[in-house]
PDB file of C-alpha atoms in Angstrom:
ATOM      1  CA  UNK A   1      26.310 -15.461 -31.098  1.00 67.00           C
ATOM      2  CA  UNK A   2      26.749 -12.510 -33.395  1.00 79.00           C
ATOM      3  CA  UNK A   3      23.817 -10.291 -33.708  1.00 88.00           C
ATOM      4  CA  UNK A   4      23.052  -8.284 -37.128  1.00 93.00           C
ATOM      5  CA  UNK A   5      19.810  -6.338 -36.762  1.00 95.00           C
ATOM      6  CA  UNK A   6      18.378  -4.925 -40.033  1.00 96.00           C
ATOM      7  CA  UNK A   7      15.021  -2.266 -40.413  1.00 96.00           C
ATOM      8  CA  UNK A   8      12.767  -1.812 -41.074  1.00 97.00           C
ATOM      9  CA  UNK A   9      11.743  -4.881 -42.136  1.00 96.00           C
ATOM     10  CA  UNK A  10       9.373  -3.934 -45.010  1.00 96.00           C
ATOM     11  CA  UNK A  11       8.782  -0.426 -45.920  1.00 97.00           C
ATOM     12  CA  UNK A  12       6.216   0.408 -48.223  1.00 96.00           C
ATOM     13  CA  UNK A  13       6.679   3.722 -50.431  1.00 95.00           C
ATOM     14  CA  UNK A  14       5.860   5.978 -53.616  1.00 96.00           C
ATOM     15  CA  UNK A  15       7.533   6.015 -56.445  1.00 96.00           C
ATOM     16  CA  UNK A  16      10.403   9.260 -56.228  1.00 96.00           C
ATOM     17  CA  UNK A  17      10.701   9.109 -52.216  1.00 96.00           C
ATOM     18  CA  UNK A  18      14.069   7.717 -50.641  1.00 97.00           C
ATOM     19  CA  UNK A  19      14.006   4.679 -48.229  1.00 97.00           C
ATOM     20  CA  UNK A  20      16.549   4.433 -45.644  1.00 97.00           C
ATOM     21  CA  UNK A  21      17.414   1.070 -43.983  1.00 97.00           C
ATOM     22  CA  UNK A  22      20.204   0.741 -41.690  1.00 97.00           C
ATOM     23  CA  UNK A  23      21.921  -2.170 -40.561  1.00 96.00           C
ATOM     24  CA  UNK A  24      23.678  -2.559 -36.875  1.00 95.00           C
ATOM     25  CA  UNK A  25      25.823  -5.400 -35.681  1.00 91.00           C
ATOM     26  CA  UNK A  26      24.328  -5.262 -32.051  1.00 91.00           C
ATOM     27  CA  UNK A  27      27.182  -7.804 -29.922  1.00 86.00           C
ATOM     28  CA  UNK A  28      30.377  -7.539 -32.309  1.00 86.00           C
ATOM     29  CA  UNK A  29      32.466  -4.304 -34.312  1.00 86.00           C
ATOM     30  CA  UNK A  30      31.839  -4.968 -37.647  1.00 86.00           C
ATOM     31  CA  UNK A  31      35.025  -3.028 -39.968  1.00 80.00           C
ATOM     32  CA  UNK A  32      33.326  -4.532 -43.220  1.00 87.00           C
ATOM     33  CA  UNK A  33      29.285  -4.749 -44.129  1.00 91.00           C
ATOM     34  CA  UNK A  34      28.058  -6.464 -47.328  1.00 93.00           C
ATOM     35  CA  UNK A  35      25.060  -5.560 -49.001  1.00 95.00           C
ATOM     36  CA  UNK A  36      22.686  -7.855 -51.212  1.00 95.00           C
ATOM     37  CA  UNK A  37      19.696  -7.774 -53.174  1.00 96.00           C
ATOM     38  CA  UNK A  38      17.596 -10.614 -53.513  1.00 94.00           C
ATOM     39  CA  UNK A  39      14.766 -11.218 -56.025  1.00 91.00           C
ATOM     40  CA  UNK A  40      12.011 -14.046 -55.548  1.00 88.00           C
ATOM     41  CA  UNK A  41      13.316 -17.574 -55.339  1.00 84.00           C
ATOM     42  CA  UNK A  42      16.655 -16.197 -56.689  1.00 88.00           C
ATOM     43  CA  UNK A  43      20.151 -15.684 -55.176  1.00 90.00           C
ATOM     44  CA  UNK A  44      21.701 -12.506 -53.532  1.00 92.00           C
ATOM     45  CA  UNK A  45      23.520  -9.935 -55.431  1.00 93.00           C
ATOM     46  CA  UNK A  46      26.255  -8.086 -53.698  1.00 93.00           C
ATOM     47  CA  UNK A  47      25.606  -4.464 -54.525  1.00 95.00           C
ATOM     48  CA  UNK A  48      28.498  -2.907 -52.185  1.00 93.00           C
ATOM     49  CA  UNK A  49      31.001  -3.437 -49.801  1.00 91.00           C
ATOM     50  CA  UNK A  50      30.479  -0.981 -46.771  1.00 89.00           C
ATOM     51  CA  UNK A  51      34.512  -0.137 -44.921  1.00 85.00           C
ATOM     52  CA  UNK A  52      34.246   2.041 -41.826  1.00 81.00           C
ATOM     53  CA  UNK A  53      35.102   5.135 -42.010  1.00 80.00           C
ATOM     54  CA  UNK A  54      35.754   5.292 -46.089  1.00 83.00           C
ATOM     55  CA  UNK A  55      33.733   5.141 -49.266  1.00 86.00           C
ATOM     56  CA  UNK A  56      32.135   2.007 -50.306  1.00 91.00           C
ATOM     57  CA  UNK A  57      33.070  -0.225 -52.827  1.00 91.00           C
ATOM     58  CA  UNK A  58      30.373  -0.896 -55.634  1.00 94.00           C
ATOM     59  CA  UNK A  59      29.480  -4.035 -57.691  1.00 92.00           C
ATOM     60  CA  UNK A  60      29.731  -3.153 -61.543  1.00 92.00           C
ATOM     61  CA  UNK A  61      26.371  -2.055 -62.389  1.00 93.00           C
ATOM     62  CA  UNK A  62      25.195  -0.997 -59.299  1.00 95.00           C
ATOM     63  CA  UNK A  63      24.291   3.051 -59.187  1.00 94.00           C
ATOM     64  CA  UNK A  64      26.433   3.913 -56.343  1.00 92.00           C
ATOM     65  CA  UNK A  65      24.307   7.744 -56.793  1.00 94.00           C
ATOM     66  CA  UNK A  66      21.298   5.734 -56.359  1.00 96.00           C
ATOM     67  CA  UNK A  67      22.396   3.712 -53.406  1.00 96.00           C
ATOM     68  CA  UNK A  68      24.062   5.634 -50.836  1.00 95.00           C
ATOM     69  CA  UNK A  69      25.635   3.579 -48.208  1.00 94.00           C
ATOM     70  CA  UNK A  70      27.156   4.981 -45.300  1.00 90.00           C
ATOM     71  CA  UNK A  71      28.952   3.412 -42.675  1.00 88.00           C
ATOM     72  CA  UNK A  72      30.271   5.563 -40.047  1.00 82.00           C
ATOM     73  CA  UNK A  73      30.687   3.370 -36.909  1.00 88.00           C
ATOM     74  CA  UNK A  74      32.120  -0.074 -36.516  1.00 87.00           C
ATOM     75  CA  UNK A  75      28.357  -0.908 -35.700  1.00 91.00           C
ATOM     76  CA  UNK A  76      25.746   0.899 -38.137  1.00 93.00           C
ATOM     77  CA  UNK A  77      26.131   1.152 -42.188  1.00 93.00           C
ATOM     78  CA  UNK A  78      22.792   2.493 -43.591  1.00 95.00           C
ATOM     79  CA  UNK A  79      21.627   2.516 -47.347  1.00 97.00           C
ATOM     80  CA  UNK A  80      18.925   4.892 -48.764  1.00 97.00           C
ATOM     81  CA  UNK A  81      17.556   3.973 -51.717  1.00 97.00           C
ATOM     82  CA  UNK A  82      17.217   7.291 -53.426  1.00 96.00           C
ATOM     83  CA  UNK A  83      14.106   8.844 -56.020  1.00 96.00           C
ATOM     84  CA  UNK A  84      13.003   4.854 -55.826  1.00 96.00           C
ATOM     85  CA  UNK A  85      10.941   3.453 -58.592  1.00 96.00           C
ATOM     86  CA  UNK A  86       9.062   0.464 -58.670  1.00 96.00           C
ATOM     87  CA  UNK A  87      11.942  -1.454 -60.191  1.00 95.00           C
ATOM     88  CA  UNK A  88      13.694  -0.843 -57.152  1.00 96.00           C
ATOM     89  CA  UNK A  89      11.267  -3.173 -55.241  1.00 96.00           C
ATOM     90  CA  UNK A  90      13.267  -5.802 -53.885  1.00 96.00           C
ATOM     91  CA  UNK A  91      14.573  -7.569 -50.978  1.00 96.00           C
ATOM     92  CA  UNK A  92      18.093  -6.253 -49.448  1.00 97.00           C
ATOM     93  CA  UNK A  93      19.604  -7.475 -47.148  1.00 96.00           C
ATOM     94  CA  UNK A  94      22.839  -6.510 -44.913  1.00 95.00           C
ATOM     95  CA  UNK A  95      25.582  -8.951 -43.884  1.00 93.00           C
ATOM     96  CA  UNK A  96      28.715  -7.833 -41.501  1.00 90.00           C
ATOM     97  CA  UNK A  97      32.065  -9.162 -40.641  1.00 84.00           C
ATOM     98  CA  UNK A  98      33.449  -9.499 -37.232  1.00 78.00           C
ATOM     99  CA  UNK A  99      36.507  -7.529 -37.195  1.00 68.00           C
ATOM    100  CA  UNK A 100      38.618  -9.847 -34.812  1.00 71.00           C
ATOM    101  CA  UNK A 101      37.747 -13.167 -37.372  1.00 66.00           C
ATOM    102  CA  UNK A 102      39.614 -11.021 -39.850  1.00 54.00           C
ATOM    103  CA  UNK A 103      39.211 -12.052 -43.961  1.00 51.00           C
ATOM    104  CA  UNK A 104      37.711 -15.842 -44.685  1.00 53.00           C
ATOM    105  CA  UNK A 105      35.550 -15.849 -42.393  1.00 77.00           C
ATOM    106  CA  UNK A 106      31.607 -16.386 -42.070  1.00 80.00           C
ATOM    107  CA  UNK A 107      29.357 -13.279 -42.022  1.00 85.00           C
ATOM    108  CA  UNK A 108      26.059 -12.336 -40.121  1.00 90.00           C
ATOM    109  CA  UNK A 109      22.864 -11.504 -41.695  1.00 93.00           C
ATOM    110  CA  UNK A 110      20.568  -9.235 -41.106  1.00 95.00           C
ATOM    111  CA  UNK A 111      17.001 -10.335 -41.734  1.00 95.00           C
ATOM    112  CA  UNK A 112      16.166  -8.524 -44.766  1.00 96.00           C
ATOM    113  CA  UNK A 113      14.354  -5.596 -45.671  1.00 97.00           C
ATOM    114  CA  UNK A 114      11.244  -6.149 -48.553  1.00 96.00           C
ATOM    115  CA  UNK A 115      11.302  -2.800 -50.333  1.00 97.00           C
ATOM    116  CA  UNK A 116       7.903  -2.128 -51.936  1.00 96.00           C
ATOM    117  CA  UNK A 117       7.564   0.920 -54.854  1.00 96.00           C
ATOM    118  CA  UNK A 118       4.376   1.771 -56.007  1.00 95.00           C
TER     119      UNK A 118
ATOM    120  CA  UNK B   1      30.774 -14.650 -64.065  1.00 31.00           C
ATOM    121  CA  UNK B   2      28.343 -16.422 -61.315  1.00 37.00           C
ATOM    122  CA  UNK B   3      30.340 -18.583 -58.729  1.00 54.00           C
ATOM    123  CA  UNK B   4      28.517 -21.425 -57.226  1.00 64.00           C
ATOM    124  CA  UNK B   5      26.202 -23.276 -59.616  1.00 76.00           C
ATOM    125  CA  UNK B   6      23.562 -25.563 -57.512  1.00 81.00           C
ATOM    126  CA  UNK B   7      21.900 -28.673 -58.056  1.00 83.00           C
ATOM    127  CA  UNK B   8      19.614 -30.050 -57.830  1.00 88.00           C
ATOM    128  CA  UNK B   9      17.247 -26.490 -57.727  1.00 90.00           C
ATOM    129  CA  UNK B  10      14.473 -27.905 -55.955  1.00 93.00           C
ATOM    130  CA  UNK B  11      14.915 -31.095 -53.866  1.00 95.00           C
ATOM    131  CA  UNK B  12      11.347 -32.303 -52.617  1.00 96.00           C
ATOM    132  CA  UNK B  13      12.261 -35.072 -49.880  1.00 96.00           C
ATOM    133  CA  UNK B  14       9.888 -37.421 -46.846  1.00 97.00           C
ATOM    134  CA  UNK B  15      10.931 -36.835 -43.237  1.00 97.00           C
ATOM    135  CA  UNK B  16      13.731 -38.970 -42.419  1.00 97.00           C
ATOM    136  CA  UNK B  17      15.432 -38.883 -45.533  1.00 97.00           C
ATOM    137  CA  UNK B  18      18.699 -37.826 -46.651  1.00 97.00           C
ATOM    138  CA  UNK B  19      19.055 -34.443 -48.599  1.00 97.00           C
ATOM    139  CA  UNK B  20      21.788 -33.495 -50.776  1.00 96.00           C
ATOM    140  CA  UNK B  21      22.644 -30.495 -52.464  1.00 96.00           C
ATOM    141  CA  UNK B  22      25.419 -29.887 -54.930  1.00 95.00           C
ATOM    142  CA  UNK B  23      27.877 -26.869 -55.632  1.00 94.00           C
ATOM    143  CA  UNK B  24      30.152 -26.038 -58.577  1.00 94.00           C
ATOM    144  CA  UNK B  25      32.205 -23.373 -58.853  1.00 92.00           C
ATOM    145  CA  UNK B  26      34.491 -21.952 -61.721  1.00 89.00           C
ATOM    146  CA  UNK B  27      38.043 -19.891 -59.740  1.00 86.00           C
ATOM    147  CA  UNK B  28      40.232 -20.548 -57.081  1.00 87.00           C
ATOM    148  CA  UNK B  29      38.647 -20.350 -53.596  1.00 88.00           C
ATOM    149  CA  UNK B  30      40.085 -19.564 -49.785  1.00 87.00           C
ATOM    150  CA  UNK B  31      37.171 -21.592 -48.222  1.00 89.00           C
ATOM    151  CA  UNK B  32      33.063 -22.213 -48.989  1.00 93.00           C
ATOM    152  CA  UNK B  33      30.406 -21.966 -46.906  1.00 93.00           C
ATOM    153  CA  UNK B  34      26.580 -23.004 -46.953  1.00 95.00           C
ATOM    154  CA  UNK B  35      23.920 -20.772 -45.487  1.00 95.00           C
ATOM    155  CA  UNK B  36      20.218 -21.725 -45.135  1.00 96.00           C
ATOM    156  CA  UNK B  37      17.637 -18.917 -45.670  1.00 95.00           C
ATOM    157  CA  UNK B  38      14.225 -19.335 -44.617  1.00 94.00           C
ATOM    158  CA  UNK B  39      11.974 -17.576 -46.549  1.00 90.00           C
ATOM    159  CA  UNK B  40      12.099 -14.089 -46.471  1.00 87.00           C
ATOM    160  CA  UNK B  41      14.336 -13.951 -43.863  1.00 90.00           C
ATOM    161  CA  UNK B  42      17.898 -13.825 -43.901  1.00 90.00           C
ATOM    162  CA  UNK B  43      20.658 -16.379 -44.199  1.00 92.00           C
ATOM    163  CA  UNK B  44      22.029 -18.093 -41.488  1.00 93.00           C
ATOM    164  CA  UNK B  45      25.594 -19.634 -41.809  1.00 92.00           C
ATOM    165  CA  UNK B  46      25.697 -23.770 -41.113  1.00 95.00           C
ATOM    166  CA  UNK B  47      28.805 -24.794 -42.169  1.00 94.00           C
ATOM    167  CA  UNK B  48      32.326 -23.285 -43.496  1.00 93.00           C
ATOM    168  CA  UNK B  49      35.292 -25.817 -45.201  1.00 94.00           C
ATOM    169  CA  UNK B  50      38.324 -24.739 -46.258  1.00 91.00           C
ATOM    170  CA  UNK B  51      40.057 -25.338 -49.109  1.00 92.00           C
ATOM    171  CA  UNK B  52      42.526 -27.537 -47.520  1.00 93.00           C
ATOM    172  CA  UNK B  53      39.822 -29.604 -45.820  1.00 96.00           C
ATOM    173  CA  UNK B  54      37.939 -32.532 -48.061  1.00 97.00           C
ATOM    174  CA  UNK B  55      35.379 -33.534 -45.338  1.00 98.00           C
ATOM    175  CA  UNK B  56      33.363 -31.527 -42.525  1.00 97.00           C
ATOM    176  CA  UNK B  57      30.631 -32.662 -39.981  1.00 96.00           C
ATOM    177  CA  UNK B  58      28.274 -30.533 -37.827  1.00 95.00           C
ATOM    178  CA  UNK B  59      25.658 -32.496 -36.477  1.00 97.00           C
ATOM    179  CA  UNK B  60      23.382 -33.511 -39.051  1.00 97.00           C
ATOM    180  CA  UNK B  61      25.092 -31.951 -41.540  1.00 98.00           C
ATOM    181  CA  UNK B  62      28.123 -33.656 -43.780  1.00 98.00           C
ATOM    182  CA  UNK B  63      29.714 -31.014 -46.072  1.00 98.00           C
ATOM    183  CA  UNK B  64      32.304 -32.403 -48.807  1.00 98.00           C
ATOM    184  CA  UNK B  65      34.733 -30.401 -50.744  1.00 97.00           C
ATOM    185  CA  UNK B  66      36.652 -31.494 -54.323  1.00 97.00           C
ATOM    186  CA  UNK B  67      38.807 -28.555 -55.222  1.00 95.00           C
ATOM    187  CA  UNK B  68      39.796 -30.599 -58.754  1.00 95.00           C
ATOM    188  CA  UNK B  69      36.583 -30.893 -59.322  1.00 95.00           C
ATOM    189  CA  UNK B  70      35.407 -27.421 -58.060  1.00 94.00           C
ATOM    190  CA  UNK B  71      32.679 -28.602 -56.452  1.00 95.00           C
ATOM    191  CA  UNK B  72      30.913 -29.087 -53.023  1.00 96.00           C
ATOM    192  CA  UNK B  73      28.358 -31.253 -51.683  1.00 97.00           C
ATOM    193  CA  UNK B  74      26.188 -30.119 -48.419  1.00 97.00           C
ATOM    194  CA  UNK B  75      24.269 -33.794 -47.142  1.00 98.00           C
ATOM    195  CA  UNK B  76      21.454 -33.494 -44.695  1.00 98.00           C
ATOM    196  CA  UNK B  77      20.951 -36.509 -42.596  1.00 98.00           C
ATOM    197  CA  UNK B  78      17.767 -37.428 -40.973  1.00 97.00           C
ATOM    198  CA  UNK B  79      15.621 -34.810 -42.526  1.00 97.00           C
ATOM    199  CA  UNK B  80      12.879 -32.453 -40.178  1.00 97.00           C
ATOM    200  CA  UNK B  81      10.180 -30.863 -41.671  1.00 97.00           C
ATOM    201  CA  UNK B  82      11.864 -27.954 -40.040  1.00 96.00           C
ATOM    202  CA  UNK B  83      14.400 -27.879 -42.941  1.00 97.00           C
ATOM    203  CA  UNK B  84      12.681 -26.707 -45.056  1.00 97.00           C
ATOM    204  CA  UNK B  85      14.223 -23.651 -46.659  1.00 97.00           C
ATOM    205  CA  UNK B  86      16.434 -22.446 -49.750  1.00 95.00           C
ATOM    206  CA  UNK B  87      20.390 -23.300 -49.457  1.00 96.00           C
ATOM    207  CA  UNK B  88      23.183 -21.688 -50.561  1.00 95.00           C
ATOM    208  CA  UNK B  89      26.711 -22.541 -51.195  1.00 95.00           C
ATOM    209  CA  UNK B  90      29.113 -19.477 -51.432  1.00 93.00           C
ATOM    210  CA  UNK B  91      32.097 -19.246 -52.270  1.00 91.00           C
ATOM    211  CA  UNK B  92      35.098 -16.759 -50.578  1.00 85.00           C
ATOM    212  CA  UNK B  93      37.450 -15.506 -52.854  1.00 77.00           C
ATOM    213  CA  UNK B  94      40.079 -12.745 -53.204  1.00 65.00           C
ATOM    214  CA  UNK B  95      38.847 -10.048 -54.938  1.00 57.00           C
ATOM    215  CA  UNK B  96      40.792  -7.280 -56.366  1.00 48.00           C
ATOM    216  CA  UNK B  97      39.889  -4.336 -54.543  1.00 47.00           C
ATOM    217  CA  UNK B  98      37.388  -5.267 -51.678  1.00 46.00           C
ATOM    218  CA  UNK B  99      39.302  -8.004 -50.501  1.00 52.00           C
ATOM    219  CA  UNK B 100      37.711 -11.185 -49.724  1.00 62.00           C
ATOM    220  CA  UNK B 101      34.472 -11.368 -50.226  1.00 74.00           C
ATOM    221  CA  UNK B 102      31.475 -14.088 -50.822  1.00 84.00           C
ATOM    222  CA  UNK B 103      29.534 -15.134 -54.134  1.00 87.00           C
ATOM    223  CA  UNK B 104      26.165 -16.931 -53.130  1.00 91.00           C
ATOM    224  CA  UNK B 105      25.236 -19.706 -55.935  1.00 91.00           C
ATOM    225  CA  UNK B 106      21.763 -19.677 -57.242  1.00 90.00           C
ATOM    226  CA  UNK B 107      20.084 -21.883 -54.442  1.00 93.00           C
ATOM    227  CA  UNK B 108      18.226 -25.504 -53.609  1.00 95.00           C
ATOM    228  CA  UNK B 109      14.965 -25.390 -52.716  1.00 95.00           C
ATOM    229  CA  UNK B 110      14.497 -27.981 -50.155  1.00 97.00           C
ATOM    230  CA  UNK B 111      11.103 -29.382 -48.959  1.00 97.00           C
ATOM    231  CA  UNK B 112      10.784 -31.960 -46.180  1.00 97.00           C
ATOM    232  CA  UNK B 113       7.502 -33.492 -46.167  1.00 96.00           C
ATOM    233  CA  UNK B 114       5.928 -34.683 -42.670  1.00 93.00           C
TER     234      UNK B 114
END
């Protein structure tokens, strides 16, 4: 089956540092990577829409200075978490398309990153 | 707006049992799918019907779709204490400038009890 692998998978840091957490489809190109945030017992928010090779598309709201996202192989799209603050603290995770299943398909997860600020 | 309303939010059930989980949603879809999430890990897809398709099976699982209604129903026969997780419908839609793309409802907590 299709492989997403996300890290780290908790990073702990202080408040003004950047995080960076990448996400790599390890068995499958991946043309289109979705990224979520998820707060406790609460449903994920799609923050961006990561296209190879092109800018990503941000979710109304979402700081698209604050959350760089990068994705500049059909395997690896990364997101740094700039100057974080303990608001930022959070769970994100990273979900990819296979490219040959096209639009309407499912996606792969990564496992999730727990982002701590303090 | 928030696609993919849930109900019941928690669902607290005995080994054996039947679990059911229900999904409303409020625009036009191209298919919806229910993912199971473990906690703090991430979400694993179970089950995908289209919107042409009224009925799906995979194993224990019996997913039902009403497009009049806009709503879904995910059943869970036989229930393992191994199910035990949150579940989310989500619904894939056409968006305007990403394309398709999926809107995860708000979640059922499910506990199985031994």
């Amino acid at each position: 089956g299709a492989v997403v692998s996300q890290h780290p998978s908790w990073v702990i840091c202080k408040s003004g540092t950047s995080v960076k957490i990448e996400c790599r489809s390890l068995d499958f190109q991946a043309t289109t990577m979705f990224w979520y945030r998820q707060f406790p017992k609460q449903s994920l928010m799609l923050m961006a829409t990561s296209n190879e090779g092109s800018k990503a598309t941000y979710e109304q709201g979402v700081e698209k200075d604050k959350f760089l996202i990068n994705h500049a192989s059909l395997t690896l799209s990364t997101l740094t978490v700039t100057s974080a603050h303990p608001e930022d603290s959070s769970f994100y995770i990273c979900s990819a398309r296979d490219r040959h299943r096209g639009w309407g398909e499912k996606l792969f997860f990564g496992s999730g990153t727990q982002l701590s600020v303090l | 707006s928030q696609q993919g309303e849930e109900d019941p939010q928690a669902l607290s059930i005995q080994e054996g049992e039947n679990a059911t989980m229900n999904c409303s949603y409020k625009t036009s879809i191209n298919n919806l799918q229910w993912y199971r999430q473990n906690s703090g890990r991430g979400l694993v897809h179970l089950i995908l019907i289209r919107s042409n398709e009224r009925e799906k099976h995979s194993g224990r699982l019996r997913v039902t779709l009403d497009t009049s209604k806009k709503s879904s129903s995910l059943l869970i026969t036989a229930s393992r204490a191994a199910d035990t997780a949150s579940y989310f419908c989500a619904t894939d839609s056409l968006g305007e400038t990403s394309g398709s793309r999926l809107t995860f409802g708000e979640g059922t907590q499910l506990t199985v009890n031994p």
